[in-house]
PDB file of C-alpha atoms and ligand atoms in Angstrom:
ATOM      1  CA  MET A   1      83.636 -25.411  -9.754  1.00  0.00           C
ATOM      2  CA  PRO A   2      84.635 -29.173  -9.649  1.00  0.00           C
ATOM      3  CA  ASP A   3      82.054 -32.196  -8.609  1.00  0.00           C
ATOM      4  CA  LYS A   4      82.651 -33.344  -5.410  1.00  0.00           C
ATOM      5  CA  MET A   5      86.031 -36.480  -5.429  1.00  0.00           C
ATOM      6  CA  PRO A   6      84.772 -39.766  -4.288  1.00  0.00           C
ATOM      7  CA  GLN A   7      87.645 -40.578  -2.630  1.00  0.00           C
ATOM      8  CA  THR A   8      88.641 -43.950  -3.168  1.00  0.00           C
ATOM      9  CA  PRO A   9      91.208 -45.640  -1.296  1.00  0.00           C
ATOM     10  CA  ASP A  10      93.500 -46.693  -4.631  1.00  0.00           C
ATOM     11  CA  MET A  11      93.394 -43.110  -5.289  1.00  0.00           C
ATOM     12  CA  HIS A  12      96.166 -40.548  -4.154  1.00  0.00           C
ATOM     13  CA  TRP A  13      95.396 -36.275  -4.480  1.00  0.00           C
ATOM     14  CA  THR A  14      98.121 -35.886  -2.652  1.00  0.00           C
ATOM     15  CA  LEU A  15     102.072 -37.148  -4.221  1.00  0.00           C
ATOM     16  CA  ASP A  16     104.656 -37.713  -2.311  1.00  0.00           C
ATOM     17  CA  ASP A  17     106.501 -36.680   0.732  1.00  0.00           C
ATOM     18  CA  HIS A  18     109.436 -37.239  -0.335  1.00  0.00           C
ATOM     19  CA  ALA A  19     109.285 -37.196  -3.764  1.00  0.00           C
ATOM     20  CA  LEU A  20     107.931 -33.565  -3.232  1.00  0.00           C
ATOM     21  CA  ALA A  21     111.245 -33.162  -0.854  1.00  0.00           C
ATOM     22  CA  ARG A  22     113.154 -33.958  -3.979  1.00  0.00           C
ATOM     23  CA  LEU A  23     111.616 -31.749  -6.501  1.00  0.00           C
ATOM     24  CA  VAL A  24     112.209 -28.964  -3.931  1.00  0.00           C
ATOM     25  CA  ASP A  25     115.840 -29.521  -3.750  1.00  0.00           C
ATOM     26  CA  ASP A  26     116.955 -29.738  -7.620  1.00  0.00           C
ATOM     27  CA  LEU A  27     114.254 -26.876  -8.235  1.00  0.00           C
ATOM     28  CA  VAL A  28     116.736 -25.055  -5.741  1.00  0.00           C
ATOM     29  CA  ASP A  29     120.173 -26.834  -6.963  1.00  0.00           C
ATOM     30  CA  GLN A  30     119.564 -27.519 -10.344  1.00  0.00           C
ATOM     31  CA  GLY A  31     116.614 -25.340 -11.505  1.00  0.00           C
ATOM     32  CA  TRP A  32     115.109 -28.106 -12.718  1.00  0.00           C
ATOM     33  CA  PHE A  33     113.072 -31.808 -11.614  1.00  0.00           C
ATOM     34  CA  VAL A  34     112.970 -35.464 -12.991  1.00  0.00           C
ATOM     35  CA  GLY A  35     110.653 -37.840 -11.213  1.00  0.00           C
ATOM     36  CA  GLU A  36     110.297 -41.647 -12.639  1.00  0.00           C
ATOM     37  CA  ARG A  37     106.649 -43.240 -11.525  1.00  0.00           C
ATOM     38  CA  PHE A  38     106.136 -39.476  -9.665  1.00  0.00           C
ATOM     39  CA  ILE A  39     102.100 -40.134 -11.469  1.00  0.00           C
ATOM     40  CA  SER A  40     100.213 -43.213 -10.886  1.00  0.00           C
ATOM     41  CA  SER A  41     100.453 -45.493 -13.738  1.00  0.00           C
ATOM     42  CA  LYS A  42      96.186 -45.807 -13.509  1.00  0.00           C
ATOM     43  CA  LEU A  43      95.562 -41.758 -13.666  1.00  0.00           C
ATOM     44  CA  CYS A  44      98.101 -41.608 -16.277  1.00  0.00           C
ATOM     45  CA  GLN A  45      95.677 -44.311 -17.857  1.00  0.00           C
ATOM     46  CA  ALA A  46      93.002 -42.515 -18.139  1.00  0.00           C
ATOM     47  CA  LEU A  47      94.913 -38.954 -19.150  1.00  0.00           C
ATOM     48  CA  HIS A  48      96.195 -41.429 -22.270  1.00  0.00           C
ATOM     49  CA  ASP A  49      92.301 -42.647 -23.111  1.00  0.00           C
ATOM     50  CA  GLU A  50      91.536 -38.958 -22.952  1.00  0.00           C
ATOM     51  CA  LEU A  51      93.402 -37.533 -25.143  1.00  0.00           C
ATOM     52  CA  HIS A  52      92.177 -40.211 -27.087  1.00  0.00           C
ATOM     53  CA  THR A  53      89.378 -39.642 -27.091  1.00  0.00           C
ATOM     54  CA  LEU A  54      90.041 -36.085 -27.859  1.00  0.00           C
ATOM     55  CA  ALA A  55      91.706 -36.962 -30.423  1.00  0.00           C
ATOM     56  CA  ALA A  56      89.003 -38.760 -32.123  1.00  0.00           C
ATOM     57  CA  HIS A  57      86.725 -36.377 -31.884  1.00  0.00           C
ATOM     58  CA  GLU A  58      88.733 -33.941 -33.740  1.00  0.00           C
ATOM     59  CA  ALA A  59      88.373 -31.892 -29.845  1.00  0.00           C
ATOM     60  CA  LEU A  60      92.431 -30.392 -31.029  1.00  0.00           C
ATOM     61  CA  SER A  61      93.791 -27.702 -32.299  1.00  0.00           C
ATOM     62  CA  ASP A  62      97.596 -27.248 -33.827  1.00  0.00           C
ATOM     63  CA  ALA A  63      99.376 -26.201 -31.329  1.00  0.00           C
ATOM     64  CA  GLY A  64     101.366 -22.096 -32.072  1.00  0.00           C
ATOM     65  CA  ILE A  65     104.083 -19.811 -30.760  1.00  0.00           C
ATOM     66  CA  GLY A  66     103.921 -16.780 -28.988  1.00  0.00           C
ATOM     67  CA  ARG A  67     100.928 -15.160 -27.547  1.00  0.00           C
ATOM     68  CA  GLY A  68      97.816 -13.281 -27.487  1.00  0.00           C
ATOM     69  CA  GLY A  69      98.504 -11.098 -31.269  1.00  0.00           C
ATOM     70  CA  GLN A  70     101.905 -12.077 -31.643  1.00  0.00           C
ATOM     71  CA  HIS A  71     100.470 -16.306 -31.539  1.00  0.00           C
ATOM     72  CA  GLN A  72     100.908 -18.153 -34.919  1.00  0.00           C
ATOM     73  CA  LEU A  73     101.054 -21.613 -36.571  1.00  0.00           C
ATOM     74  CA  ARG A  74     105.532 -22.453 -37.376  1.00  0.00           C
ATOM     75  CA  HIS A  75     105.204 -26.287 -37.944  1.00  0.00           C
ATOM     76  CA  ASP A  76     108.590 -25.800 -38.437  1.00  0.00           C
ATOM     77  CA  ILE A  77     109.414 -25.258 -34.541  1.00  0.00           C
ATOM     78  CA  ARG A  78     106.536 -27.532 -33.384  1.00  0.00           C
ATOM     79  CA  GLY A  79     104.190 -30.266 -34.242  1.00  0.00           C
ATOM     80  CA  ASP A  80     102.255 -30.891 -31.485  1.00  0.00           C
ATOM     81  CA  ALA A  81      98.076 -30.793 -31.875  1.00  0.00           C
ATOM     82  CA  ILE A  82      95.915 -29.403 -28.355  1.00  0.00           C
ATOM     83  CA  HIS A  83      93.272 -28.854 -26.002  1.00  0.00           C
ATOM     84  CA  TRP A  84      93.137 -26.987 -22.567  1.00  0.00           C
ATOM     85  CA  LEU A  85      92.339 -28.660 -19.409  1.00  0.00           C
ATOM     86  CA  ASP A  86      89.035 -27.237 -18.264  1.00  0.00           C
ATOM     87  CA  LEU A  87      88.129 -30.363 -15.285  1.00  0.00           C
ATOM     88  CA  LYS A  88      85.691 -31.560 -17.480  1.00  0.00           C
ATOM     89  CA  SER A  89      86.294 -35.523 -16.306  1.00  0.00           C
ATOM     90  CA  GLN A  90      86.850 -37.178 -13.207  1.00  0.00           C
ATOM     91  CA  ALA A  91      91.401 -37.770 -14.324  1.00  0.00           C
ATOM     92  CA  GLN A  92      91.534 -33.952 -15.468  1.00  0.00           C
ATOM     93  CA  ARG A  93      90.164 -33.035 -11.754  1.00  0.00           C
ATOM     94  CA  HIS A  94      92.440 -35.205 -10.244  1.00  0.00           C
ATOM     95  CA  TYR A  95      95.717 -34.095 -11.994  1.00  0.00           C
ATOM     96  CA  LEU A  96      95.077 -30.339 -11.467  1.00  0.00           C
ATOM     97  CA  ALA A  97      94.233 -31.501  -7.046  1.00  0.00           C
ATOM     98  CA  LEU A  98      97.982 -33.292  -7.666  1.00  0.00           C
ATOM     99  CA  MET A  99      98.767 -30.299  -9.337  1.00  0.00           C
ATOM    100  CA  ASP A 100      97.378 -27.737  -6.689  1.00  0.00           C
ATOM    101  CA  ASP A 101      99.192 -29.667  -3.948  1.00  0.00           C
ATOM    102  CA  LEU A 102     102.194 -29.622  -5.792  1.00  0.00           C
ATOM    103  CA  GLN A 103     101.779 -25.222  -6.841  1.00  0.00           C
ATOM    104  CA  GLN A 104     101.052 -24.974  -2.244  1.00  0.00           C
ATOM    105  CA  GLN A 105     104.724 -27.243  -1.398  1.00  0.00           C
ATOM    106  CA  ILE A 106     106.460 -24.691  -3.649  1.00  0.00           C
ATOM    107  CA  ASN A 107     105.132 -21.713  -2.206  1.00  0.00           C
ATOM    108  CA  ARG A 108     105.730 -23.126   1.102  1.00  0.00           C
ATOM    109  CA  ALA A 109     109.079 -24.090   0.628  1.00  0.00           C
ATOM    110  CA  LEU A 110     110.517 -21.738  -2.377  1.00  0.00           C
ATOM    111  CA  TYR A 111     108.614 -18.640  -1.318  1.00  0.00           C
ATOM    112  CA  LEU A 112     107.251 -18.157  -5.823  1.00  0.00           C
ATOM    113  CA  GLY A 113     104.224 -16.378  -5.096  1.00  0.00           C
ATOM    114  CA  LEU A 114     102.236 -19.232  -7.678  1.00  0.00           C
ATOM    115  CA  PHE A 115      98.715 -18.101  -7.384  1.00  0.00           C
ATOM    116  CA  GLU A 116      97.278 -20.358 -10.730  1.00  0.00           C
ATOM    117  CA  PHE A 117      98.268 -22.826 -13.250  1.00  0.00           C
ATOM    118  CA  GLU A 118      96.933 -23.496 -17.033  1.00  0.00           C
ATOM    119  CA  ALA A 119      97.249 -26.537 -18.332  1.00  0.00           C
ATOM    120  CA  HIS A 120      96.749 -28.368 -21.953  1.00  0.00           C
ATOM    121  CA  PHE A 121      97.040 -32.336 -23.518  1.00  0.00           C
ATOM    122  CA  ALA A 122      99.593 -32.887 -26.128  1.00  0.00           C
ATOM    123  CA  HIS A 123      99.391 -35.409 -29.179  1.00  0.00           C
ATOM    124  CA  TYR A 124     102.739 -35.258 -31.012  1.00  0.00           C
ATOM    125  CA  PRO A 125     102.183 -37.518 -34.548  1.00  0.00           C
ATOM    126  CA  PRO A 126     105.707 -39.085 -36.149  1.00  0.00           C
ATOM    127  CA  GLY A 127     107.877 -37.303 -36.938  1.00  0.00           C
ATOM    128  CA  ALA A 128     106.619 -34.093 -35.258  1.00  0.00           C
ATOM    129  CA  PHE A 129     109.108 -32.109 -32.525  1.00  0.00           C
ATOM    130  CA  TYR A 130     109.927 -28.764 -30.915  1.00  0.00           C
ATOM    131  CA  LYS A 131     112.871 -26.851 -31.554  1.00  0.00           C
ATOM    132  CA  THR A 132     114.914 -25.631 -27.973  1.00  0.00           C
ATOM    133  CA  HIS A 133     113.118 -22.766 -26.450  1.00  0.00           C
ATOM    134  CA  PHE A 134     111.816 -21.048 -22.860  1.00  0.00           C
ATOM    135  CA  ASP A 135     109.062 -21.101 -21.545  1.00  0.00           C
ATOM    136  CA  SER A 136     108.736 -17.874 -20.983  1.00  0.00           C
ATOM    137  CA  PHE A 137     112.158 -14.681 -20.742  1.00  0.00           C
ATOM    138  CA  GLN A 138     113.061 -13.030 -17.617  1.00  0.00           C
ATOM    139  CA  GLY A 139     111.486  -9.791 -16.115  1.00  0.00           C
ATOM    140  CA  ARG A 140     108.181 -10.480 -18.513  1.00  0.00           C
ATOM    141  CA  ALA A 141     107.911 -14.158 -17.019  1.00  0.00           C
ATOM    142  CA  ASN A 142     104.014 -14.604 -16.173  1.00  0.00           C
ATOM    143  CA  ARG A 143     105.031 -18.256 -16.606  1.00  0.00           C
ATOM    144  CA  ILE A 144     107.324 -19.708 -13.896  1.00  0.00           C
ATOM    145  CA  VAL A 145     107.218 -22.969 -13.755  1.00  0.00           C
ATOM    146  CA  SER A 146     107.126 -25.556 -15.884  1.00  0.00           C
ATOM    147  CA  THR A 147     105.740 -28.629 -15.817  1.00  0.00           C
ATOM    148  CA  VAL A 148     105.540 -32.217 -18.403  1.00  0.00           C
ATOM    149  CA  LEU A 149     103.696 -35.236 -17.722  1.00  0.00           C
ATOM    150  CA  TYR A 150     104.437 -37.877 -20.229  1.00  0.00           C
ATOM    151  CA  LEU A 151     101.491 -40.599 -20.719  1.00  0.00           C
ATOM    152  CA  ASN A 152     102.777 -43.188 -23.067  1.00  0.00           C
ATOM    153  CA  PRO A 153     102.968 -46.655 -21.646  1.00  0.00           C
ATOM    154  CA  ASP A 154     105.516 -48.443 -22.169  1.00  0.00           C
ATOM    155  CA  TRP A 155     107.715 -46.354 -24.657  1.00  0.00           C
ATOM    156  CA  PRO A 156     110.216 -48.207 -26.360  1.00  0.00           C
ATOM    157  CA  ALA A 157     114.053 -47.590 -26.209  1.00  0.00           C
ATOM    158  CA  GLU A 158     113.997 -46.331 -30.291  1.00  0.00           C
ATOM    159  CA  GLY A 159     110.878 -44.596 -29.656  1.00  0.00           C
ATOM    160  CA  GLY A 160     113.207 -40.857 -30.198  1.00  0.00           C
ATOM    161  CA  GLY A 161     110.613 -37.717 -28.600  1.00  0.00           C
ATOM    162  CA  GLU A 162     112.634 -37.484 -25.491  1.00  0.00           C
ATOM    163  CA  MET A 163     112.918 -34.227 -24.362  1.00  0.00           C
ATOM    164  CA  ALA A 164     116.434 -32.778 -24.748  1.00  0.00           C
ATOM    165  CA  ILE A 165     116.907 -29.843 -21.464  1.00  0.00           C
ATOM    166  CA  TYR A 166     120.419 -27.877 -22.167  1.00  0.00           C
ATOM    167  CA  SER A 167     122.828 -26.004 -19.592  1.00  0.00           C
ATOM    168  CA  SER A 168     121.570 -22.311 -19.480  1.00  0.00           C
ATOM    169  CA  ASP A 169     125.168 -21.190 -19.695  1.00  0.00           C
ATOM    170  CA  ASP A 170     125.539 -22.898 -22.641  1.00  0.00           C
ATOM    171  CA  GLU A 171     122.696 -24.233 -25.410  1.00  0.00           C
ATOM    172  CA  GLN A 172     124.392 -26.532 -26.994  1.00  0.00           C
ATOM    173  CA  ARG A 173     125.385 -28.822 -23.604  1.00  0.00           C
ATOM    174  CA  GLU A 174     122.514 -31.603 -23.131  1.00  0.00           C
ATOM    175  CA  LEU A 175     122.323 -32.422 -20.117  1.00  0.00           C
ATOM    176  CA  THR A 176     119.575 -34.859 -19.664  1.00  0.00           C
ATOM    177  CA  ARG A 177     117.307 -36.418 -21.982  1.00  0.00           C
ATOM    178  CA  VAL A 178     114.505 -37.780 -20.799  1.00  0.00           C
ATOM    179  CA  PRO A 179     111.741 -40.739 -22.072  1.00  0.00           C
ATOM    180  CA  PRO A 180     108.648 -40.190 -22.715  1.00  0.00           C
ATOM    181  CA  GLU A 181     107.003 -42.516 -20.176  1.00  0.00           C
ATOM    182  CA  ALA A 182     103.793 -42.982 -18.843  1.00  0.00           C
ATOM    183  CA  GLY A 183     103.573 -41.579 -15.229  1.00  0.00           C
ATOM    184  CA  THR A 184     107.732 -39.393 -15.541  1.00  0.00           C
ATOM    185  CA  PHE A 185     107.152 -35.678 -14.494  1.00  0.00           C
ATOM    186  CA  VAL A 186     109.912 -32.732 -15.648  1.00  0.00           C
ATOM    187  CA  CYS A 187     109.773 -29.465 -12.849  1.00  0.00           C
ATOM    188  CA  PHE A 188     111.225 -26.131 -14.226  1.00  0.00           C
ATOM    189  CA  LEU A 189     111.541 -22.930 -13.713  1.00  0.00           C
ATOM    190  CA  SER A 190     109.724 -21.453 -17.337  1.00  0.00           C
ATOM    191  CA  ASP A 191     112.449 -18.551 -17.745  1.00  0.00           C
ATOM    192  CA  GLN A 192     116.046 -20.815 -17.077  1.00  0.00           C
ATOM    193  CA  VAL A 193     115.916 -24.194 -18.774  1.00  0.00           C
ATOM    194  CA  PRO A 194     116.204 -24.226 -22.294  1.00  0.00           C
ATOM    195  CA  HIS A 195     114.626 -27.890 -24.090  1.00  0.00           C
ATOM    196  CA  ALA A 196     113.838 -29.934 -27.238  1.00  0.00           C
ATOM    197  CA  VAL A 197     111.407 -32.338 -28.041  1.00  0.00           C
ATOM    198  CA  LEU A 198     113.319 -34.716 -30.071  1.00  0.00           C
ATOM    199  CA  PRO A 199     111.525 -35.884 -33.345  1.00  0.00           C
ATOM    200  CA  THR A 200     109.698 -38.590 -32.133  1.00  0.00           C
ATOM    201  CA  ARG A 201     108.471 -42.035 -34.345  1.00  0.00           C
ATOM    202  CA  HIS A 202     105.443 -43.041 -32.635  1.00  0.00           C
ATOM    203  CA  PRO A 203     102.802 -40.876 -31.783  1.00  0.00           C
ATOM    204  CA  ARG A 204     103.246 -39.052 -27.999  1.00  0.00           C
ATOM    205  CA  ALA A 205     101.289 -38.093 -25.366  1.00  0.00           C
ATOM    206  CA  SER A 206     101.688 -35.416 -22.861  1.00  0.00           C
ATOM    207  CA  ILE A 207     100.145 -32.506 -20.285  1.00  0.00           C
ATOM    208  CA  ALA A 208     102.822 -29.159 -20.663  1.00  0.00           C
ATOM    209  CA  GLY A 209     101.455 -27.490 -17.755  1.00  0.00           C
ATOM    210  CA  TRP A 210     102.274 -23.855 -16.257  1.00  0.00           C
ATOM    211  CA  PHE A 211     102.464 -21.894 -12.813  1.00  0.00           C
ATOM    212  CA  ARG A 212     101.775 -18.099 -13.008  1.00  0.00           C
ATOM    213  CA  ARG A 213     101.936 -15.271 -11.240  1.00  0.00           C
ATOM    214  CA  ASN A 214      99.503 -12.652 -12.905  1.00  0.00           C
ATOM    215  CA  THR A 215     102.336 -10.031 -13.266  1.00  0.00           C
ATOM    216  CA  SER A 216     101.183  -6.526 -15.250  1.00  0.00           C
ATOM    217  CA  MET A 217     103.789  -6.073 -17.767  1.00  0.00           C
ATOM    218  CA  GLU A 218     104.106  -1.844 -18.375  1.00  0.00           C
ATOM    219  CA  GLY A 219     100.437  -1.741 -17.697  1.00  0.00           C
ATOM    220  CA  LEU A 220      99.223  -3.621 -18.321  1.00  0.00           C
ATOM    221  CA  ILE A 221      97.337  -6.677 -17.655  1.00  0.00           C
ATOM    222  CA  ASP A 222      98.578 -10.367 -17.830  1.00  0.00           C
ATOM    223  CA  PRO A 223      97.681 -11.289 -21.005  1.00  0.00           C
ATOM    224  CA  ALA A 224      95.583 -14.497 -21.689  1.00  0.00           C
ATOM    225  CA  ARG A 225      97.628 -17.107 -23.380  1.00  0.00           C
TER     226      ARG A 225
HETATM  227  C1  OGA B 301     105.885 -27.020 -24.419  1.00  0.00           C
HETATM  228  C2  OGA B 301     107.441 -28.406 -23.760  1.00  0.00           C
HETATM  229  C3  OGA B 301     107.879 -30.730 -23.832  1.00  0.00           C
HETATM  230  C4  OGA B 301     107.554 -32.010 -24.037  1.00  0.00           C
HETATM  231  O1  OGA B 301     105.490 -27.685 -24.488  1.00  0.00           O
HETATM  232  O2  OGA B 301     106.311 -25.820 -23.826  1.00  0.00           O
HETATM  233  O3  OGA B 301     107.867 -27.852 -23.856  1.00  0.00           O
HETATM  234  O4  OGA B 301     108.475 -32.955 -23.008  1.00  0.00           O
HETATM  235  N1  OGA B 301     107.278 -29.545 -23.709  1.00  0.00           N
HETATM  236  O5  OGA B 301     107.142 -32.362 -24.154  1.00  0.00           O
HETATM  237 MN1   MN B 302     108.489 -25.752 -23.352  1.00  0.00          MN
END
């Protein structure tokens, strides 16, 4: 269990009601939500610092694709390095508390039965990208709702590294492009929204996370990551 969390007056441990209401509406209407300044710059800064410390201590590993026995490294598909959140810092515990609030609000509004959240820091070095993909596949969807929080203050207009969201009917049709600016939060239905990370020109920091449901598949218990 995390240590008792000191609650300083300028720190919020729940999300803003108006932003939450818009998130739920957008998830229902279009399957995805983008919120700027959704998470405070102070918390983003602390998480960004932690990711840099992890990188300096070589605590990041190259990300792969596929789960369990299917896991493989494919730099032609994704080029980030990751570290799973482990509740070791106050900043992580703060962020996970906010995601717990979000989980409860989504369950209350949408009856999705989300019961667990897993997340990792991600660092994309210059030149890295993540090609168009879904985060889970219909019918085998233990990842139900995907989230991404960006941690890069003052992301330059020419920085690249945007997240592109495509139409579920036509993967060639781009619906929006989100710069990875600190505080921006993206949330979408994991098996319905094709998306990509466009090649970045600068080091790009984020936290990708997934709300899960414990679906057993053909008698197999939900496989571990
Ligand atoms: C992912 C992903 C998007 C982003 O990690 O699955 O799609 O913008 N990340 O970092
Ligand atoms: Mn993804």
